PDB file of C-alpha atoms in Angstrom:
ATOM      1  CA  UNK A   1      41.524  37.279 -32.445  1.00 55.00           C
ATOM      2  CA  UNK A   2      40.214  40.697 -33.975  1.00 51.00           C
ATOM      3  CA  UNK A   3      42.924  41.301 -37.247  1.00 63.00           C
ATOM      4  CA  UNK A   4      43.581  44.665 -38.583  1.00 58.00           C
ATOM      5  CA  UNK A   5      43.145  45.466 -42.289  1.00 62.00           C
ATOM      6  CA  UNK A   6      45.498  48.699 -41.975  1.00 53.00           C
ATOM      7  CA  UNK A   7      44.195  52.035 -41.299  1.00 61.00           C
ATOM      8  CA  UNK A   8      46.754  53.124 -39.126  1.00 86.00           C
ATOM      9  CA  UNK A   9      50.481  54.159 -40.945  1.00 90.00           C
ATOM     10  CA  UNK A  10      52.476  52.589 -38.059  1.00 93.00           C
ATOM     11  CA  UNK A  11      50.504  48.851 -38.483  1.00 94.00           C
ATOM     12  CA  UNK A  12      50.747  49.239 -42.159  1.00 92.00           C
ATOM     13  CA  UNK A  13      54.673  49.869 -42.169  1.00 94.00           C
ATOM     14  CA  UNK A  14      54.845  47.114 -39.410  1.00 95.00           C
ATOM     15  CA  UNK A  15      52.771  44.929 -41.754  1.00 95.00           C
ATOM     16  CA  UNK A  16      54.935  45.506 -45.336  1.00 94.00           C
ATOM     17  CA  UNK A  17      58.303  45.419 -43.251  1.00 95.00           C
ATOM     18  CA  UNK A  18      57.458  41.589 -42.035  1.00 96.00           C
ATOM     19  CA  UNK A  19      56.061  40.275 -45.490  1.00 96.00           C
ATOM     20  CA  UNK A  20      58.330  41.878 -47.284  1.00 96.00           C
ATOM     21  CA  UNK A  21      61.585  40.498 -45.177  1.00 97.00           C
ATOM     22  CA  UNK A  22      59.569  37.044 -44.899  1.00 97.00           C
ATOM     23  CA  UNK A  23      59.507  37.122 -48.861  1.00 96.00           C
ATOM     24  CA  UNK A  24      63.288  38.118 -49.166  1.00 97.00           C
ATOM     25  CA  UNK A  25      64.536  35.083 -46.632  1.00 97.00           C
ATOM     26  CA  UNK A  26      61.683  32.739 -48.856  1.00 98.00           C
ATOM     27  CA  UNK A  27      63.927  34.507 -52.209  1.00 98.00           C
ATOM     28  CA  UNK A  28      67.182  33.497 -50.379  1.00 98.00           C
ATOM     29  CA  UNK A  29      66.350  30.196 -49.523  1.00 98.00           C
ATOM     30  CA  UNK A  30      64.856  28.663 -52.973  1.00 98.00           C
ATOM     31  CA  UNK A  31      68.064  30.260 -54.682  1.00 97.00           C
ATOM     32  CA  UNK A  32      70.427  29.193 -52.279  1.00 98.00           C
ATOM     33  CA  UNK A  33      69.236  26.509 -50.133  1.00 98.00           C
ATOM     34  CA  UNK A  34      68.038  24.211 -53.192  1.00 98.00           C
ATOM     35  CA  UNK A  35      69.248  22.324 -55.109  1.00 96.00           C
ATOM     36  CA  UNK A  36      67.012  23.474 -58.060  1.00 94.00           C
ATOM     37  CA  UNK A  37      63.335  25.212 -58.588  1.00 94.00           C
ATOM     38  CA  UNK A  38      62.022  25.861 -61.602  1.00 95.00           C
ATOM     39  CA  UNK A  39      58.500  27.746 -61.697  1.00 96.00           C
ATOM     40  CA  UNK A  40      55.960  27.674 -64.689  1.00 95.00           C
ATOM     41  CA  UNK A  41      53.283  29.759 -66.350  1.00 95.00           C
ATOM     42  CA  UNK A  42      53.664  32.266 -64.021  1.00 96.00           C
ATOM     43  CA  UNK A  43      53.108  34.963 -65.967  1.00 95.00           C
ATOM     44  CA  UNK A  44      49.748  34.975 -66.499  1.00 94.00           C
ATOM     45  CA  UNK A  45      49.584  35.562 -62.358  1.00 96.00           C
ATOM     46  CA  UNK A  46      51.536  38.242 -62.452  1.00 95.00           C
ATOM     47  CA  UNK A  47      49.664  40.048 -65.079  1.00 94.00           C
ATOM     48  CA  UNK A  48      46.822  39.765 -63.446  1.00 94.00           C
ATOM     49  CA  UNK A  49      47.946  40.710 -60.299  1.00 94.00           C
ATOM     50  CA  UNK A  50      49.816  44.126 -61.520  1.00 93.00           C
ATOM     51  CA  UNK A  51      47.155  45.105 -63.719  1.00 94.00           C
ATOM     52  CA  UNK A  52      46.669  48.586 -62.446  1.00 91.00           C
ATOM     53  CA  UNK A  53      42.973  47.854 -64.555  1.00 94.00           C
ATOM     54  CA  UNK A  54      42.017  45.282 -62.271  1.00 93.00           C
ATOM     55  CA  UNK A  55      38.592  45.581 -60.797  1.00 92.00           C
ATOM     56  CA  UNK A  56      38.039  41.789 -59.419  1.00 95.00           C
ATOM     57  CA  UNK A  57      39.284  40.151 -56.890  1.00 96.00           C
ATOM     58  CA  UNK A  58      42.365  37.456 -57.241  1.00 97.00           C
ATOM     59  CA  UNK A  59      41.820  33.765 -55.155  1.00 98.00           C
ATOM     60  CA  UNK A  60      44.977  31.531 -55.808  1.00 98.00           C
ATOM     61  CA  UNK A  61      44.318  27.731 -54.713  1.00 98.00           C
ATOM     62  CA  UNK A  62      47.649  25.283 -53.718  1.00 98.00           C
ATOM     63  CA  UNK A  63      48.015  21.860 -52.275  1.00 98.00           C
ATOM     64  CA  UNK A  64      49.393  21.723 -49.271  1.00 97.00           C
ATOM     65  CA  UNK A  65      52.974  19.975 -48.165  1.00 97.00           C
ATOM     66  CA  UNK A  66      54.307  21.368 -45.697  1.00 96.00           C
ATOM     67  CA  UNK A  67      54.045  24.523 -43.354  1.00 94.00           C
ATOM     68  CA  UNK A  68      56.566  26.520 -45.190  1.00 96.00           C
ATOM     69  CA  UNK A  69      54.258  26.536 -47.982  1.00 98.00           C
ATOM     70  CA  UNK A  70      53.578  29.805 -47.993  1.00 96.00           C
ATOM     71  CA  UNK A  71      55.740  32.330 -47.608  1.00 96.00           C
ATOM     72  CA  UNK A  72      58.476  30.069 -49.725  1.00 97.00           C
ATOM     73  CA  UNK A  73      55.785  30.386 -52.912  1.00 97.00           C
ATOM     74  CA  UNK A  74      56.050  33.441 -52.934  1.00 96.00           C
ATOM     75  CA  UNK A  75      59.551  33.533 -53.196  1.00 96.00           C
ATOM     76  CA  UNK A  76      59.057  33.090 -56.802  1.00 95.00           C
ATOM     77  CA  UNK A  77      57.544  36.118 -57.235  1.00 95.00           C
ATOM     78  CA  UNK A  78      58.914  39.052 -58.587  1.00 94.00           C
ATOM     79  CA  UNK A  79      59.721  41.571 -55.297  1.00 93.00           C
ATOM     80  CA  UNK A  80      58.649  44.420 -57.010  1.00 90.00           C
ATOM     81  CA  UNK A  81      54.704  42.803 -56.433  1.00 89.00           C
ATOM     82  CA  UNK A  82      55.616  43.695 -52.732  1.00 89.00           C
ATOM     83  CA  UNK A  83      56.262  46.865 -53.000  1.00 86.00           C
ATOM     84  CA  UNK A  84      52.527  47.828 -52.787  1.00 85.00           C
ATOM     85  CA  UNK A  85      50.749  46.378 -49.325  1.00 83.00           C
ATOM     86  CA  UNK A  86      47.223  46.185 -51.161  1.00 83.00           C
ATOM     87  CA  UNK A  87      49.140  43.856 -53.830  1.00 89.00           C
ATOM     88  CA  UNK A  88      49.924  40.642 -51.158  1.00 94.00           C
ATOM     89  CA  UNK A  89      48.174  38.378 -50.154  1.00 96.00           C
ATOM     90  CA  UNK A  90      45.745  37.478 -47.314  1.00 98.00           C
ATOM     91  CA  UNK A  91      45.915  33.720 -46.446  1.00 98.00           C
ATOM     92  CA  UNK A  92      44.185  31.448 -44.261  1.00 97.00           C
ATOM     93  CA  UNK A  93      46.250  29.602 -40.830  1.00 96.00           C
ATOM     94  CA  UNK A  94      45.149  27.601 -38.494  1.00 94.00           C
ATOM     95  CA  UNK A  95      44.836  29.184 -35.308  1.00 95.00           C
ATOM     96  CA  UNK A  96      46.534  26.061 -32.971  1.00 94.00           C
ATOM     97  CA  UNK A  97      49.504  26.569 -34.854  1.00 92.00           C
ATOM     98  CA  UNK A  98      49.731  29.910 -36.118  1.00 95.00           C
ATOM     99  CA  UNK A  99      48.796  31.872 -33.083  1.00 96.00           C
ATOM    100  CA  UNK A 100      49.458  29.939 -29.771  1.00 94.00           C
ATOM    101  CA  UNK A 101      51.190  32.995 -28.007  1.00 96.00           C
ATOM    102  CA  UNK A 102      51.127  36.660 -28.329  1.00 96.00           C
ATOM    103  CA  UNK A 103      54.002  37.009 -30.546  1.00 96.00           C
ATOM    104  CA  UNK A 104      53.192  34.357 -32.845  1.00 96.00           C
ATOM    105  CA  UNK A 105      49.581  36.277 -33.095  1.00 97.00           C
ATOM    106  CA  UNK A 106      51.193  39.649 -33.658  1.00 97.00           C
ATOM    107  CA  UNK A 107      53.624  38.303 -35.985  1.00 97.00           C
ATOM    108  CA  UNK A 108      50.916  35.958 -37.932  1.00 97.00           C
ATOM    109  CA  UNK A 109      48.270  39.034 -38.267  1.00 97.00           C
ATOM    110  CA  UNK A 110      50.944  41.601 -39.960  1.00 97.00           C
ATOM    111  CA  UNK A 111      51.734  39.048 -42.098  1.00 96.00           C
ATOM    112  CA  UNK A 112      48.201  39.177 -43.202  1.00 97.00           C
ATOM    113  CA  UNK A 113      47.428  35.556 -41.947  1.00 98.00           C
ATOM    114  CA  UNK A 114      43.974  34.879 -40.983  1.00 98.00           C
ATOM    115  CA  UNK A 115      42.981  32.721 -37.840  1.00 97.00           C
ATOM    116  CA  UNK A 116      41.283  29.863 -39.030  1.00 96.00           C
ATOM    117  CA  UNK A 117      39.732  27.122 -36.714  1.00 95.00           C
ATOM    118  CA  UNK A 118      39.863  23.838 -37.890  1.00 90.00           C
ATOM    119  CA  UNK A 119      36.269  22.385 -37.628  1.00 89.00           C
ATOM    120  CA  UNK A 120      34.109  25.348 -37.062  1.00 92.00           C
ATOM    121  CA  UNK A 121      32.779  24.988 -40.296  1.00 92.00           C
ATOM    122  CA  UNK A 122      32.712  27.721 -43.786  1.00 94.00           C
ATOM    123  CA  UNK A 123      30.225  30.454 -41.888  1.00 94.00           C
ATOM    124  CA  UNK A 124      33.220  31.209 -39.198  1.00 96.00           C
ATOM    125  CA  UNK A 125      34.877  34.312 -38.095  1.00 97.00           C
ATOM    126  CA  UNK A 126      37.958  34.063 -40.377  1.00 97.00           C
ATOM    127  CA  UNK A 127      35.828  33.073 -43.630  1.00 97.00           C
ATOM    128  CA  UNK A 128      33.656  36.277 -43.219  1.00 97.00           C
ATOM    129  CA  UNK A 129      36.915  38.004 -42.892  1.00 98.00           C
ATOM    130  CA  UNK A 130      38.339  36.694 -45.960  1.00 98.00           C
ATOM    131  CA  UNK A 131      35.348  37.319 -47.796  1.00 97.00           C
ATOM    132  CA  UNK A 132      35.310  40.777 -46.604  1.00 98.00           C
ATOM    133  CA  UNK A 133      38.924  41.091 -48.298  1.00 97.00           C
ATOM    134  CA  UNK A 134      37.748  39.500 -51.593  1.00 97.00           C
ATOM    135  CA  UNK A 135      35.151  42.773 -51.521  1.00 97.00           C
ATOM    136  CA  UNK A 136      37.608  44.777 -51.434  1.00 96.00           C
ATOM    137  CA  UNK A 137      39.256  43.407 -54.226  1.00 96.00           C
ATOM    138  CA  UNK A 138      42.232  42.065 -52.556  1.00 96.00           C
ATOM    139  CA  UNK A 139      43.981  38.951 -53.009  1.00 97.00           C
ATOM    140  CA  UNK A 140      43.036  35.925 -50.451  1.00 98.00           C
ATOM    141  CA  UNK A 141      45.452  32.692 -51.116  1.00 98.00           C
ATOM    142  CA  UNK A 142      43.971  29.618 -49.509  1.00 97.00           C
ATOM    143  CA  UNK A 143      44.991  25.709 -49.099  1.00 97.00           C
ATOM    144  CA  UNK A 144      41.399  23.910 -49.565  1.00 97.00           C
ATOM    145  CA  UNK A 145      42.896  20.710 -48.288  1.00 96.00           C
ATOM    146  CA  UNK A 146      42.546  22.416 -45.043  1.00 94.00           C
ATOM    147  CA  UNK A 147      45.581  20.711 -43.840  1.00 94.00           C
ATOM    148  CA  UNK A 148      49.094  19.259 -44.920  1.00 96.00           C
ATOM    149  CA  UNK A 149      48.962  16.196 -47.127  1.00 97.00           C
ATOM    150  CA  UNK A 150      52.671  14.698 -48.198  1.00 96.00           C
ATOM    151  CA  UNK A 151      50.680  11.900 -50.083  1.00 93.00           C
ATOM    152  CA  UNK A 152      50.443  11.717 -53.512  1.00 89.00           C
ATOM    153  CA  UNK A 153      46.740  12.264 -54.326  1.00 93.00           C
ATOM    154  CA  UNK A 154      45.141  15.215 -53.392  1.00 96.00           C
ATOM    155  CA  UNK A 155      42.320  15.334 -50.504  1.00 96.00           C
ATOM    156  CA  UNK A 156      39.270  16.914 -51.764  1.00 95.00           C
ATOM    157  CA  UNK A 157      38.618  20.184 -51.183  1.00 96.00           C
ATOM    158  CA  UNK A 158      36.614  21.887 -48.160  1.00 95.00           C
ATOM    159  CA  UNK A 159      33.370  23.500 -49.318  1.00 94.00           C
ATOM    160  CA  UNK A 160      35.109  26.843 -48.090  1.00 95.00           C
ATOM    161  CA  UNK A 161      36.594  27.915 -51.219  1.00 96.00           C
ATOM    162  CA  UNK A 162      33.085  27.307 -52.864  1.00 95.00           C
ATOM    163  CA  UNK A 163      31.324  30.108 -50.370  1.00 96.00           C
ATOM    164  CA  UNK A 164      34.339  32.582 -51.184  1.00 97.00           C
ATOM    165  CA  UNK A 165      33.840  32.233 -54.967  1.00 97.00           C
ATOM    166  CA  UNK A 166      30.057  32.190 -54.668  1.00 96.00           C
ATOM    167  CA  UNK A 167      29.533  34.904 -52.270  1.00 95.00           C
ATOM    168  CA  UNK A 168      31.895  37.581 -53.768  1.00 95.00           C
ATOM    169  CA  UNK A 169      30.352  40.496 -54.685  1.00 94.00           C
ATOM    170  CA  UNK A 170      32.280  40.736 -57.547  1.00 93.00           C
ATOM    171  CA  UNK A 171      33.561  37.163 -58.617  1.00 92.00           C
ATOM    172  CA  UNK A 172      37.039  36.128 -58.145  1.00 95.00           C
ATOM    173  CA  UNK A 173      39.727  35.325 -60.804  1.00 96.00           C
ATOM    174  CA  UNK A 174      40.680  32.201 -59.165  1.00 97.00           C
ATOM    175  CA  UNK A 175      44.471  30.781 -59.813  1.00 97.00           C
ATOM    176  CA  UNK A 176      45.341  27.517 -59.338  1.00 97.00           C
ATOM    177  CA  UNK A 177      49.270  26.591 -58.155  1.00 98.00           C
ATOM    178  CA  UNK A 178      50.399  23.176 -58.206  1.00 97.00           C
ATOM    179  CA  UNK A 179      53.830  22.427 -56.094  1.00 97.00           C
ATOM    180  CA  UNK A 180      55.926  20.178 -55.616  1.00 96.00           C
ATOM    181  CA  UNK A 181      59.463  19.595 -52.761  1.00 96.00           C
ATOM    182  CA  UNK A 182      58.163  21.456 -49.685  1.00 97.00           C
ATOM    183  CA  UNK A 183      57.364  18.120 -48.479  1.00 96.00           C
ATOM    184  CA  UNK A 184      61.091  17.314 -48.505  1.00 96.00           C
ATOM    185  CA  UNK A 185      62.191  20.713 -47.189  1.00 97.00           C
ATOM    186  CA  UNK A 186      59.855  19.823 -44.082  1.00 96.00           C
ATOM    187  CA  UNK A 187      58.720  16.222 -44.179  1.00 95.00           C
ATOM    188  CA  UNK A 188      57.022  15.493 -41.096  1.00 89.00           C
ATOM    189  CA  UNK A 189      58.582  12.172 -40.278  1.00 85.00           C
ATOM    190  CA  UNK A 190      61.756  13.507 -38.615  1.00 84.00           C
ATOM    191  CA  UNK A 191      62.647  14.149 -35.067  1.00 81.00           C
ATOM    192  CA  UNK A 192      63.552  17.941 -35.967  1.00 82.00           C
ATOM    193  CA  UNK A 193      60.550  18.937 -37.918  1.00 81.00           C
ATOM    194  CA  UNK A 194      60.650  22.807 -37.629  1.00 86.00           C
ATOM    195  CA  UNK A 195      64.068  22.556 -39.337  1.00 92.00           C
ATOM    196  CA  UNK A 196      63.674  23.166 -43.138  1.00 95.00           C
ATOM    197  CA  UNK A 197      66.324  20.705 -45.447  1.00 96.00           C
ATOM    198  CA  UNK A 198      68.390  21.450 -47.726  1.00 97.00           C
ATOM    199  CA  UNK A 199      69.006  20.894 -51.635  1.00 97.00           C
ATOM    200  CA  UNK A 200      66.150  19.828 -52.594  1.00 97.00           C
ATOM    201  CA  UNK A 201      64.354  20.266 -55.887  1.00 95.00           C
ATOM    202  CA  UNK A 202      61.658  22.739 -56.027  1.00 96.00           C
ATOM    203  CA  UNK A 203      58.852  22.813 -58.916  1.00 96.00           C
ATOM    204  CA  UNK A 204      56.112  25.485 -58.990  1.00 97.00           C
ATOM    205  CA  UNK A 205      53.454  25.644 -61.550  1.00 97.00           C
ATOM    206  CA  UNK A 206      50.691  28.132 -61.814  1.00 97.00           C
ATOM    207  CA  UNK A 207      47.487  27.410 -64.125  1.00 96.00           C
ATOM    208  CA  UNK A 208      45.390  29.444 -66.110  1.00 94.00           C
ATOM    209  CA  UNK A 209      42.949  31.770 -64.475  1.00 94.00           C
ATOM    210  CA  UNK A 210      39.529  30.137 -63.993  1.00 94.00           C
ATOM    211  CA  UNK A 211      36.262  32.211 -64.463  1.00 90.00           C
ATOM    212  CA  UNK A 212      33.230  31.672 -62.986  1.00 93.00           C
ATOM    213  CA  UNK A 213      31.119  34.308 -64.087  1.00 88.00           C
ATOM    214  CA  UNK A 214      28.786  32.333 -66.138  1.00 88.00           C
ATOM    215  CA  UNK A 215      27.981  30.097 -63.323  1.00 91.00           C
ATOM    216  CA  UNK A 216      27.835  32.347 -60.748  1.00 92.00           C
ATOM    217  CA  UNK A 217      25.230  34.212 -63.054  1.00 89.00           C
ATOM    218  CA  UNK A 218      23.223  31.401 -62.925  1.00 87.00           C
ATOM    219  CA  UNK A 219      23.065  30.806 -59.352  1.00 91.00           C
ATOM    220  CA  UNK A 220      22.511  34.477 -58.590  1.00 89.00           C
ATOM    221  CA  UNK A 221      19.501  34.582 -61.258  1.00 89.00           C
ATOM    222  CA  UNK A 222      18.193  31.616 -59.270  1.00 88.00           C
ATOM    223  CA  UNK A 223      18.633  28.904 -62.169  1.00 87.00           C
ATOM    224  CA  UNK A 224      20.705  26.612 -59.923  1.00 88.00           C
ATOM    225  CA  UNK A 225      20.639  26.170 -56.002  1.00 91.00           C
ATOM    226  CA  UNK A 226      23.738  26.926 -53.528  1.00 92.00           C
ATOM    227  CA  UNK A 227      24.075  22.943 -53.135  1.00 91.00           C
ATOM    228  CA  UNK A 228      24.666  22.643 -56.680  1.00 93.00           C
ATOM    229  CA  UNK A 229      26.588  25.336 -57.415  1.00 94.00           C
ATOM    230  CA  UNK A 230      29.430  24.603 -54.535  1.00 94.00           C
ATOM    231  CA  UNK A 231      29.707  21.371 -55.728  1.00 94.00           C
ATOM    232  CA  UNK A 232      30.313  22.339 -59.242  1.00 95.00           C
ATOM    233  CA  UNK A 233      32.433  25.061 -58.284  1.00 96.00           C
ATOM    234  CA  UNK A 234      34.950  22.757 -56.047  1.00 96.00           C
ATOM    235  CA  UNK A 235      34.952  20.123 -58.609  1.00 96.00           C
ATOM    236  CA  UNK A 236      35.899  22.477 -61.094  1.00 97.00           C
ATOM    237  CA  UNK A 237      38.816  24.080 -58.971  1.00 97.00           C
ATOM    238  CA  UNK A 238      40.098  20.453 -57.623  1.00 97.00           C
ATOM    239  CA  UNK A 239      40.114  18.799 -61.360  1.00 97.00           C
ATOM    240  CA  UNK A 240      42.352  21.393 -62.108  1.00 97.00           C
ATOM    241  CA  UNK A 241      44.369  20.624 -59.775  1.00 97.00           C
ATOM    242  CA  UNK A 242      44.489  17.334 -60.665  1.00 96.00           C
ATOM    243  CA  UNK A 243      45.115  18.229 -64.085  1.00 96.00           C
ATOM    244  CA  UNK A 244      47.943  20.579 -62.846  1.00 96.00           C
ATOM    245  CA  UNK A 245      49.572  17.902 -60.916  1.00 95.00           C
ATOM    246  CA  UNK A 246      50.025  15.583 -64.192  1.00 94.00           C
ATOM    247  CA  UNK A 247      51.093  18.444 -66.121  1.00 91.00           C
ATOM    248  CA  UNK A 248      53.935  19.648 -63.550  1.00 90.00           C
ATOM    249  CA  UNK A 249      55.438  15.703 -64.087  1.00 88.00           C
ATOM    250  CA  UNK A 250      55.031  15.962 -68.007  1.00 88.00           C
ATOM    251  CA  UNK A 251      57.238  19.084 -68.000  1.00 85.00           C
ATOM    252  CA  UNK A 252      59.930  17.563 -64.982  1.00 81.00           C
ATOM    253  CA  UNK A 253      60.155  15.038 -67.750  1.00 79.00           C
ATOM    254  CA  UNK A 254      61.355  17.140 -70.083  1.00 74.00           C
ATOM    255  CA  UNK A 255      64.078  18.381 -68.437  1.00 69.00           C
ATOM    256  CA  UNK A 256      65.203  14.809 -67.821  1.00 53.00           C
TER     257      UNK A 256
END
């Protein structure tokens, strides 16, 4: 499938209308339908992402729980960030899931979901796509586990989110977002599993930007091969993560 990008007024209203009513039921339910979230660091998101200065590119990185992941992260975000189109995100989906009938497809693409096939590797339709929106300085959010993991340790990343990051014409500000209770809200052991649960407790934190300037100078100068360079780059991004992960407990402690 062949998504839009928005040219035409109609698809564009069509396209704001679902994302923005998906991110007001994803508002409803972490306020009401939990039993608690509490989200952290965000600000430093934000301000990147409003900066009306901005010339890059924004990649955000999250694990994976559950498939109401996304939209309910962005719940947490101020609704005023919606208010602009160009200003949400672009996102990766798997195609067997997200767009198995005409209406799911319709749906999926003006919510600015791209179809992803599991398997067919980091040179695929949807990752040209994707990079395509990174050149135009939008914002692409993707899960580099490539699929939902309710364990506790992280599966390493695809090499995906090391071709978007290298290949950017002008290099991404990537954000990394650790979370934690989706996987209770839709734990896949159950008999009912597209039913979300709930009061459960919800914890979002969102890490520093990560540059990669430096390194991508490097590589394009020639200094260091592509091999290299992906490696480094996903190793840098999933540490993080890891690092993210530890830090989201220290600060649950807290509270306790």
């Amino acid at each position: 499938m062949i998504l839009k990008t928005g040219t035409k007024p109609l698809w564009n209203f069509a396209s704001w209308f679902i994302i923005t009513s998906t991110v007001l039921v994803s508002k409803f339910f972490l306020k009401f339908c939990t039993s608690s979230y509490n989200v952290y660091n965000q600000e430093p998101f934000i301000k990147t992402l409003m900066d009306p200065n901005r010339t890059r590119p924004i990649l955000t990185v999250a694990n994976h729980l559950s498939t109401l992941d996304d939209p309910l992260l962005w719940g947490s975000i101020p609704f005023k960030n919606f208010l602009r189109r160009h200003r949400t995100r672009w996102t990766l989906g798997a195609q067997e899931i997200c767009f198995t009938t005409p209406k799911l497809s319709k749906f999926f693409a003006l919510g600015q979901v791209i179809p992803t096939i599991r398997g067919a590797g980091i040179y695929q339709p949807a990752m040209n796509f994707a990079l395509d929106r990174l050149n135009e300085g939008k914002w692409i959010h993707i899960f580099p586990e490539a699929k939902i993991n309710q364990t506790t340790e992280l599966i390493y990343f695809k090499w995906g989110i090391g071709r978007l990051i290298m290949e950017s014409i002008n290099p991404p500000i990537v954000i990394p977002i650790w979370h934690k209770g989706f996987e209770k809200v839709m734990p896949k052991e159950r008999d009912h599993t597209w039913i979300p649960l709930f009061g459960k407790n919800i914890v979002i934190v969102y890490g520093d930007p990560i540059d990669f300037k430096d390194i991508l100078i490097n590589y394009h100068a020639g200094k260091t091969d592509e091999a290299t360079v992906r490696i480094i780059v996903t190793n840098i991004i999933f540490n993080t993560m890891t690092k993210l992960k530890k830090n989201s407990e220290l600060l649950e402690a807290k509270k306790i």
